[in-house]
Amino acid sequence: MVRETSQTADTTPTRTAAPPAGTAARLGVRDRLLTLWIFLAMAAGILLGAVAPGVSDALNSISVGTTNIPLAICMMLMLYPPLAKVRYAELPRVFRNVRALGLMLLFCAVIGPLLMFVLATTFLRDQPDYMTGLILIGIAPCIAMVIVWNGLAGGDTEWCAGFVAVNAILQVLLYGPMAWLFATQLTALVGAPVVTVSLSVGDVAGTVLFYLGIPFAAGALGRLLLEHAKGRDWYEDVFLPHVSPISFVALLATIVLMFSLKGRQIVQLPLDAVRIAIPLVIYFVVMFFTSFAVAHGAGFSYPHTSAIAFTATGNNFELAIAVAVATFGLGSGEAFAAVVGPLIEVPSLILLVNAALAMRRRLSWPEGAAPTAAGQGAEKGRA
């Protein structure tokens, strides 16, 4: 296949990758078996809760107010590595392409939350805790694994990084109000059960600023200071590979801690997980193929279409878990629904990566520049 040479409005070359022979083969052992690791962490947590029933009381006792210290540390550690990877200097280039940025935000901030809301209130109306957990997932666009999926699909890495940075900032500012709006006001509007726990704008905003604001500041300031002191090559080639596994370890530790409280519900978990999985799979499929088709129809090149589609499809499960635990408690159904998310996302997104590569081969794509803010480039010839 001929390598694409499309450019953005500021003439920065698009970075592409040759289609891999098999997506799973390109993932490391850790990422390829992520679903297995999560299942093992769940099993370890349940076993811990059954063997040492006093562990729940011990965990709950290490708290300051409503914040559980061990879980707070684990959750912030989950978020720091992906936020440290973001190239915040790329934001100006993303903002210059208004059409691309607008399309991404349309799916991430409007269509995605509304779609998940409809699916949650349709499939889980009789389980308001799981319903609310899915709603919390739907309003959090991905700021971590999307970089992996987009890279495997040969998408534009800089566009994806810019989108991630924009979404990270928006989540700090808007996740709290959106959680309050979707989980309390809109559920009441459509006649769905409303959560009994108070979910005010201030409470959720404070949780988001605590769990996301701290790692966000650490990621942005850390990149600025370390790049200045050591250079970008050292930061991305030496520092980031060393801190990246922290997110994986912290995710598993969080799941172990959470599921140590689930021993008595072990019989119910498999069926409940399936019920939660069904709307999640529908969400991933609809979001990916719809955003991919719209971006392709708008005249964007394949690398840029891939970046838009995967950004629109993924979700920030780490943030959803953090908010669910902090707001509803360790053993809540909301937290359980948020934890099920990564179990479904990994195999689903691997299949969607292969679908993207297949469409790259079968569809025609622009030879020249991607559409700019002025709409230029959309009329380029197609290969």
CSV table of C-alpha atoms in Angstrom, one decimal:
chain,number,residue,atom,x,y,z
A,1,MET,CA,0.0,0.0,0.0
A,2,VAL,CA,1.2,3.5,-0.8
A,3,ARG,CA,2.1,5.5,2.3
A,4,GLU,CA,-0.2,8.5,2.7
A,5,THR,CA,1.3,12.0,2.6
A,6,SER,CA,-1.7,14.2,3.7
A,7,GLN,CA,-0.9,17.3,5.8
A,8,THR,CA,-2.7,19.5,8.2
A,9,ALA,CA,-3.4,23.1,7.6
A,10,ASP,CA,0.0,24.1,9.1
A,11,THR,CA,1.9,21.7,6.7
A,12,THR,CA,2.9,19.3,9.5
A,13,PRO,CA,3.2,15.8,7.9
A,14,THR,CA,0.7,13.2,8.9
A,15,ARG,CA,2.2,10.3,10.7
A,16,THR,CA,1.0,6.9,9.5
A,17,ALA,CA,1.8,3.3,10.1
A,18,ALA,CA,1.6,0.3,7.8
A,19,PRO,CA,-1.3,-1.9,8.5
A,20,PRO,CA,-0.3,-4.6,10.9
A,21,ALA,CA,-0.8,-8.2,10.0
A,22,GLY,CA,-2.6,-8.8,13.3
A,23,THR,CA,-3.6,-6.3,15.9
A,24,ALA,CA,-3.3,-8.6,18.9
A,25,ALA,CA,0.3,-9.5,17.8
A,26,ARG,CA,1.4,-5.9,18.0
A,27,LEU,CA,0.2,-5.5,21.6
A,28,GLY,CA,2.6,-6.4,24.4
A,29,VAL,CA,1.8,-9.3,26.6
A,30,ARG,CA,0.5,-6.9,29.3
A,31,ASP,CA,-2.0,-5.2,26.9
A,32,ARG,CA,-2.9,-8.3,24.9
A,33,LEU,CA,-3.9,-10.0,28.1
A,34,LEU,CA,-5.4,-7.0,29.8
A,35,THR,CA,-8.9,-8.5,30.0
A,36,LEU,CA,-7.4,-11.6,31.7
A,37,TRP,CA,-5.4,-9.5,34.2
A,38,ILE,CA,-8.6,-7.6,35.1
A,39,PHE,CA,-10.5,-10.9,35.6
A,40,LEU,CA,-7.7,-12.2,37.8
A,41,ALA,CA,-7.7,-9.0,39.8
A,42,MET,CA,-11.5,-9.3,40.3
A,43,ALA,CA,-11.0,-12.9,41.4
A,44,ALA,CA,-8.2,-11.9,43.8
A,45,GLY,CA,-10.3,-9.2,45.3
A,46,ILE,CA,-13.3,-11.5,45.9
A,47,LEU,CA,-11.0,-14.2,47.4
A,48,LEU,CA,-9.4,-11.6,49.6
A,49,GLY,CA,-12.8,-10.5,50.8
A,50,ALA,CA,-13.9,-14.0,51.5
A,51,VAL,CA,-10.7,-15.1,53.3
A,52,ALA,CA,-10.2,-11.9,55.2
A,53,PRO,CA,-13.7,-10.4,55.8
A,54,GLY,CA,-12.2,-7.7,58.0
A,55,VAL,CA,-10.4,-6.2,55.1
A,56,SER,CA,-13.5,-4.0,54.2
A,57,ASP,CA,-13.5,-2.4,57.6
A,58,ALA,CA,-9.8,-1.8,57.5
A,59,LEU,CA,-10.1,-0.2,54.1
A,60,ASN,CA,-12.9,2.0,55.1
A,61,SER,CA,-11.1,3.1,58.2
A,62,ILE,CA,-8.2,4.6,56.2
A,63,SER,CA,-10.3,7.6,55.1
A,64,VAL,CA,-10.4,11.4,55.3
A,65,GLY,CA,-14.0,12.5,55.2
A,66,THR,CA,-15.5,10.6,52.2
A,67,THR,CA,-12.2,10.0,50.6
A,68,ASN,CA,-10.6,6.6,51.0
A,69,ILE,CA,-6.8,7.2,51.0
A,70,PRO,CA,-5.5,3.9,49.4
A,71,LEU,CA,-8.1,4.1,46.6
A,72,ALA,CA,-7.5,7.8,46.0
A,73,ILE,CA,-3.7,7.1,45.6
A,74,CYS,CA,-4.4,4.2,43.2
A,75,MET,CA,-6.8,6.2,41.1
A,76,MET,CA,-4.6,9.2,40.7
A,77,LEU,CA,-1.7,6.9,39.8
A,78,MET,CA,-3.9,5.4,37.1
A,79,LEU,CA,-4.5,8.7,35.5
A,80,TYR,CA,-1.0,10.2,35.7
A,81,PRO,CA,0.8,8.2,33.0
A,82,PRO,CA,-1.7,8.9,30.2
A,83,LEU,CA,-1.8,12.6,31.1
A,84,ALA,CA,2.0,12.7,31.2
A,85,LYS,CA,2.1,11.4,27.6
A,86,VAL,CA,0.0,14.2,26.2
A,87,ARG,CA,1.9,16.7,24.1
A,88,TYR,CA,0.2,19.9,25.4
A,89,ALA,CA,2.1,22.0,22.9
A,90,GLU,CA,0.1,20.4,20.1
A,91,LEU,CA,-3.1,22.1,21.3
A,92,PRO,CA,-2.7,25.2,19.0
A,93,ARG,CA,-2.4,23.0,15.9
A,94,VAL,CA,-5.6,21.1,16.8
A,95,PHE,CA,-7.5,24.3,17.4
A,96,ARG,CA,-6.4,25.6,14.0
A,97,ASN,CA,-8.4,22.9,12.3
A,98,VAL,CA,-11.9,23.9,13.4
A,99,ARG,CA,-13.7,21.3,11.4
A,100,ALA,CA,-11.7,18.4,12.9
A,101,LEU,CA,-12.0,19.7,16.4
A,102,GLY,CA,-15.7,20.5,16.0
A,103,LEU,CA,-16.4,17.0,14.7
A,104,MET,CA,-14.5,15.3,17.5
A,105,LEU,CA,-16.2,17.5,20.2
A,106,LEU,CA,-19.6,16.8,18.6
A,107,PHE,CA,-19.2,13.1,19.1
A,108,CYS,CA,-17.3,13.2,22.4
A,109,ALA,CA,-19.4,15.9,24.2
A,110,VAL,CA,-22.8,15.5,22.6
A,111,ILE,CA,-23.5,12.3,20.7
A,112,GLY,CA,-21.6,10.0,22.9
A,113,PRO,CA,-23.1,11.1,26.3
A,114,LEU,CA,-26.6,11.1,24.8
A,115,LEU,CA,-26.2,7.7,23.2
A,116,MET,CA,-24.9,6.1,26.4
A,117,PHE,CA,-27.7,7.8,28.3
A,118,VAL,CA,-30.3,6.3,26.0
A,119,LEU,CA,-28.7,2.8,26.2
A,120,ALA,CA,-28.3,3.0,30.0
A,121,THR,CA,-31.9,4.1,30.6
A,122,THR,CA,-33.2,1.5,28.1
A,123,PHE,CA,-31.2,-1.6,29.1
A,124,LEU,CA,-30.8,-0.9,32.8
A,125,ARG,CA,-33.8,1.0,33.9
A,126,ASP,CA,-34.6,-1.6,36.5
A,127,GLN,CA,-31.0,-1.3,37.9
A,128,PRO,CA,-30.5,2.4,38.6
A,129,ASP,CA,-27.1,1.9,40.1
A,130,TYR,CA,-25.7,0.2,37.0
A,131,MET,CA,-27.6,2.7,34.9
A,132,THR,CA,-25.9,5.6,36.6
A,133,GLY,CA,-22.5,3.8,36.3
A,134,LEU,CA,-22.9,3.7,32.5
A,135,ILE,CA,-24.0,7.3,32.4
A,136,LEU,CA,-20.8,8.3,34.3
A,137,ILE,CA,-18.8,6.3,31.6
A,138,GLY,CA,-20.6,7.9,28.7
A,139,ILE,CA,-19.8,11.5,29.7
A,140,ALA,CA,-16.0,10.8,30.0
A,141,PRO,CA,-14.2,10.7,26.6
A,142,CYS,CA,-11.0,8.5,26.6
A,143,ILE,CA,-7.7,10.2,27.4
A,144,ALA,CA,-5.5,7.1,27.7
A,145,MET,CA,-6.0,3.9,25.7
A,146,VAL,CA,-7.3,5.8,22.7
A,147,ILE,CA,-3.6,6.6,21.9
A,148,VAL,CA,-2.9,2.9,21.8
A,149,TRP,CA,-5.8,2.0,19.5
A,150,ASN,CA,-5.2,4.9,17.2
A,151,GLY,CA,-1.5,4.0,16.9
A,152,LEU,CA,-2.3,0.4,16.1
A,153,ALA,CA,-4.7,1.5,13.4
A,154,GLY,CA,-2.1,3.8,11.8
A,155,GLY,CA,-3.8,7.0,12.8
A,156,ASP,CA,-2.3,10.5,13.1
A,157,THR,CA,-0.5,10.5,16.5
A,158,GLU,CA,-0.3,14.3,16.8
A,159,TRP,CA,-4.0,14.8,16.1
A,160,CYS,CA,-4.9,12.1,18.6
A,161,ALA,CA,-2.6,13.7,21.3
A,162,GLY,CA,-4.2,17.1,20.7
A,163,PHE,CA,-7.7,15.6,21.0
A,164,VAL,CA,-6.7,13.9,24.2
A,165,ALA,CA,-5.3,17.2,25.6
A,166,VAL,CA,-8.6,19.0,24.7
A,167,ASN,CA,-10.7,16.3,26.3
A,168,ALA,CA,-8.6,16.2,29.4
A,169,ILE,CA,-9.1,19.9,30.0
A,170,LEU,CA,-12.8,19.7,29.2
A,171,GLN,CA,-13.3,16.9,31.7
A,172,VAL,CA,-11.7,19.0,34.4
A,173,LEU,CA,-14.1,21.8,33.7
A,174,LEU,CA,-17.3,20.1,32.6
A,175,TYR,CA,-17.4,16.5,34.0
A,176,GLY,CA,-19.0,17.6,37.3
A,177,PRO,CA,-21.9,19.6,35.7
A,178,MET,CA,-22.5,16.9,33.1
A,179,ALA,CA,-22.6,14.2,35.8
A,180,TRP,CA,-25.2,16.2,37.7
A,181,LEU,CA,-27.2,16.9,34.6
A,182,PHE,CA,-27.3,13.4,33.1
A,183,ALA,CA,-27.5,11.3,36.3
A,184,THR,CA,-30.1,13.3,38.1
A,185,GLN,CA,-32.0,15.8,35.9
A,186,LEU,CA,-32.3,13.9,32.6
A,187,THR,CA,-33.1,10.6,34.2
A,188,ALA,CA,-36.0,12.2,36.0
A,189,LEU,CA,-37.1,13.9,32.8
A,190,VAL,CA,-37.4,10.5,31.0
A,191,GLY,CA,-39.1,8.8,33.9
A,192,ALA,CA,-36.1,6.6,34.8
A,193,PRO,CA,-35.2,5.9,38.5
A,194,VAL,CA,-33.2,8.7,40.0
A,195,VAL,CA,-30.2,7.9,42.2
A,196,THR,CA,-30.9,8.4,45.9
A,197,VAL,CA,-27.5,9.6,46.7
A,198,SER,CA,-27.1,13.4,46.3
A,199,LEU,CA,-25.1,14.2,43.2
A,200,SER,CA,-24.7,18.0,43.3
A,201,VAL,CA,-22.6,19.9,40.8
A,202,GLY,CA,-20.3,21.0,43.6
A,203,ASP,CA,-19.7,17.5,45.0
A,204,VAL,CA,-18.9,15.9,41.7
A,205,ALA,CA,-16.8,18.9,40.5
A,206,GLY,CA,-14.8,18.7,43.7
A,207,THR,CA,-14.2,14.9,43.1
A,208,VAL,CA,-13.2,15.5,39.5
A,209,LEU,CA,-10.8,18.3,40.4
A,210,PHE,CA,-9.3,16.1,43.1
A,211,TYR,CA,-8.9,12.9,41.1
A,212,LEU,CA,-8.3,14.4,37.7
A,213,GLY,CA,-7.0,17.9,38.5
A,214,ILE,CA,-4.0,16.7,40.5
A,215,PRO,CA,-2.7,14.1,38.0
A,216,PHE,CA,-3.5,16.5,35.2
A,217,ALA,CA,-1.4,19.2,36.8
A,218,ALA,CA,1.4,16.7,37.6
A,219,GLY,CA,1.4,15.5,34.0
A,220,ALA,CA,1.4,19.0,32.4
A,221,LEU,CA,4.0,20.5,34.8
A,222,GLY,CA,6.1,17.4,34.8
A,223,ARG,CA,6.3,17.3,31.0
A,224,LEU,CA,7.2,21.0,30.9
A,225,LEU,CA,9.9,20.8,33.6
A,226,LEU,CA,11.4,17.5,32.6
A,227,GLU,CA,11.5,18.4,28.9
A,228,HIS,CA,13.2,21.6,29.7
A,229,ALA,CA,15.7,19.9,31.9
A,230,LYS,CA,16.4,16.7,29.9
A,231,GLY,CA,14.9,17.3,26.5
A,232,ARG,CA,11.9,15.7,24.7
A,233,ASP,CA,13.8,12.6,23.5
A,234,TRP,CA,14.7,11.7,27.0
A,235,TYR,CA,11.3,12.4,28.3
A,236,GLU,CA,9.4,10.3,25.7
A,237,ASP,CA,12.0,7.6,25.2
A,238,VAL,CA,13.3,7.1,28.8
A,239,PHE,CA,10.9,8.7,31.3
A,240,LEU,CA,7.5,7.7,29.8
A,241,PRO,CA,8.3,4.0,29.3
A,242,HIS,CA,9.3,3.8,33.0
A,243,VAL,CA,6.2,5.5,34.4
A,244,SER,CA,3.6,3.9,31.9
A,245,PRO,CA,3.3,0.6,33.8
A,246,ILE,CA,2.2,2.5,36.9
A,247,SER,CA,-1.2,3.0,35.4
A,248,PHE,CA,-1.6,-0.7,34.8
A,249,VAL,CA,-0.5,-1.7,38.3
A,250,ALA,CA,-2.7,1.0,39.9
A,251,LEU,CA,-5.8,-0.2,37.9
A,252,LEU,CA,-5.3,-3.8,39.0
A,253,ALA,CA,-4.8,-2.6,42.6
A,254,THR,CA,-8.0,-0.6,42.5
A,255,ILE,CA,-10.0,-3.5,41.2
A,256,VAL,CA,-8.6,-5.8,43.9
A,257,LEU,CA,-9.5,-3.3,46.6
A,258,MET,CA,-13.0,-2.8,45.1
A,259,PHE,CA,-13.8,-6.4,44.6
A,260,SER,CA,-12.7,-7.4,48.1
A,261,LEU,CA,-16.1,-6.0,49.0
A,262,LYS,CA,-18.0,-8.2,46.5
A,263,GLY,CA,-17.6,-11.7,48.0
A,264,ARG,CA,-21.3,-12.0,48.9
A,265,GLN,CA,-22.4,-11.0,45.4
A,266,ILE,CA,-20.2,-13.5,43.5
A,267,VAL,CA,-23.2,-15.5,42.2
A,268,GLN,CA,-24.8,-12.4,40.8
A,269,LEU,CA,-21.7,-10.8,39.2
A,270,PRO,CA,-21.5,-12.8,35.9
A,271,LEU,CA,-25.1,-12.1,34.9
A,272,ASP,CA,-24.8,-8.5,35.9
A,273,ALA,CA,-21.6,-8.1,34.0
A,274,VAL,CA,-23.3,-9.4,30.9
A,275,ARG,CA,-26.2,-7.0,31.3
A,276,ILE,CA,-23.8,-4.1,31.6
A,277,ALA,CA,-21.7,-5.4,28.6
A,278,ILE,CA,-24.6,-5.4,26.1
A,279,PRO,CA,-25.1,-1.6,26.0
A,280,LEU,CA,-21.4,-1.0,26.1
A,281,VAL,CA,-20.8,-3.1,23.0
A,282,ILE,CA,-23.6,-1.4,21.2
A,283,TYR,CA,-22.1,2.0,22.2
A,284,PHE,CA,-18.6,1.1,20.9
A,285,VAL,CA,-19.9,-0.2,17.6
A,286,VAL,CA,-22.3,2.7,16.9
A,287,MET,CA,-19.9,5.4,18.0
A,288,PHE,CA,-17.0,4.0,15.9
A,289,PHE,CA,-18.7,3.3,12.6
A,290,THR,CA,-20.8,6.5,12.8
A,291,SER,CA,-17.8,8.8,13.5
A,292,PHE,CA,-15.6,7.0,11.0
A,293,ALA,CA,-18.2,7.3,8.3
A,294,VAL,CA,-18.9,11.0,9.0
A,295,ALA,CA,-15.1,11.9,9.0
A,296,HIS,CA,-14.5,10.0,5.8
A,297,GLY,CA,-17.5,11.6,4.2
A,298,ALA,CA,-16.2,15.0,5.2
A,299,GLY,CA,-13.0,14.4,3.2
A,300,PHE,CA,-10.5,13.7,5.9
A,301,SER,CA,-7.6,11.5,5.2
A,302,TYR,CA,-7.4,8.0,6.7
A,303,PRO,CA,-4.9,8.9,9.5
A,304,HIS,CA,-7.1,11.9,10.6
A,305,THR,CA,-10.4,9.8,10.3
A,306,SER,CA,-8.8,7.2,12.5
A,307,ALA,CA,-7.9,9.8,15.1
A,308,ILE,CA,-11.4,11.2,15.2
A,309,ALA,CA,-13.1,7.8,15.3
A,310,PHE,CA,-11.1,6.3,18.1
A,311,THR,CA,-11.2,9.5,20.2
A,312,ALA,CA,-15.0,9.4,19.8
A,313,THR,CA,-15.3,5.8,20.7
A,314,GLY,CA,-13.1,5.3,23.8
A,315,ASN,CA,-14.0,6.3,27.3
A,316,ASN,CA,-12.1,7.3,30.4
A,317,PHE,CA,-13.0,4.4,32.7
A,318,GLU,CA,-10.4,5.5,35.2
A,319,LEU,CA,-12.3,8.8,35.8
A,320,ALA,CA,-15.6,7.0,35.9
A,321,ILE,CA,-14.3,4.6,38.5
A,322,ALA,CA,-12.9,7.4,40.6
A,323,VAL,CA,-16.1,9.4,40.6
A,324,ALA,CA,-18.3,6.4,41.2
A,325,VAL,CA,-16.3,5.2,44.2
A,326,ALA,CA,-15.9,8.7,45.7
A,327,THR,CA,-19.6,9.6,45.2
A,328,PHE,CA,-21.4,6.3,45.8
A,329,GLY,CA,-18.9,4.1,47.7
A,330,LEU,CA,-16.6,1.2,47.2
A,331,GLY,CA,-19.2,-1.5,47.1
A,332,SER,CA,-21.7,0.4,44.9
A,333,GLY,CA,-23.3,-0.9,41.7
A,334,GLU,CA,-22.1,2.4,40.1
A,335,ALA,CA,-18.5,1.4,40.8
A,336,PHE,CA,-19.0,-2.1,39.6
A,337,ALA,CA,-20.5,-0.9,36.3
A,338,ALA,CA,-17.5,1.4,35.8
A,339,VAL,CA,-15.1,-1.5,36.5
A,340,VAL,CA,-16.8,-3.8,33.9
A,341,GLY,CA,-16.0,-1.1,31.3
A,342,PRO,CA,-12.4,-2.0,30.6
A,343,LEU,CA,-13.3,-5.7,30.4
A,344,ILE,CA,-15.5,-4.9,27.4
A,345,GLU,CA,-13.4,-2.1,25.9
A,346,VAL,CA,-10.2,-4.1,25.3
A,347,PRO,CA,-11.6,-6.9,23.1
A,348,SER,CA,-14.1,-4.5,21.4
A,349,LEU,CA,-11.5,-1.9,20.4
A,350,ILE,CA,-9.1,-4.6,19.2
A,351,LEU,CA,-11.8,-5.7,16.8
A,352,LEU,CA,-12.5,-2.1,15.8
A,353,VAL,CA,-8.8,-1.5,15.0
A,354,ASN,CA,-8.9,-4.4,12.5
A,355,ALA,CA,-12.2,-3.0,11.1
A,356,ALA,CA,-10.4,0.4,10.6
A,357,LEU,CA,-7.5,-1.2,8.8
A,358,ALA,CA,-9.9,-3.1,6.5
A,359,MET,CA,-11.7,0.1,5.6
A,360,ARG,CA,-8.4,1.8,5.0
A,361,ARG,CA,-7.7,-0.8,2.3
A,362,ARG,CA,-11.2,-0.8,0.8
A,363,LEU,CA,-12.2,2.8,0.8
A,364,SER,CA,-10.8,5.7,-1.3
A,365,TRP,CA,-8.9,8.4,0.6
A,366,PRO,CA,-7.8,12.0,-0.2
A,367,GLU,CA,-4.3,12.3,-1.7
A,368,GLY,CA,-3.8,15.9,-0.6
A,369,ALA,CA,-4.3,17.9,2.6
A,370,ALA,CA,-7.0,17.2,5.1
A,371,PRO,CA,-9.8,19.7,5.4
A,372,THR,CA,-8.8,22.9,7.1
A,373,ALA,CA,-10.7,25.5,9.0
A,374,ALA,CA,-11.6,27.1,5.8
A,375,GLY,CA,-12.8,23.9,4.3
A,376,GLN,CA,-9.8,23.6,1.9
A,377,GLY,CA,-8.6,20.1,0.9
A,378,ALA,CA,-12.0,18.4,0.9
A,379,GLU,CA,-12.2,18.5,-2.9
A,380,LYS,CA,-8.8,16.7,-3.4
A,381,GLY,CA,-8.8,13.7,-5.7
A,382,ARG,CA,-9.2,10.3,-4.2
A,383,ALA,CA,-6.7,7.5,-4.5
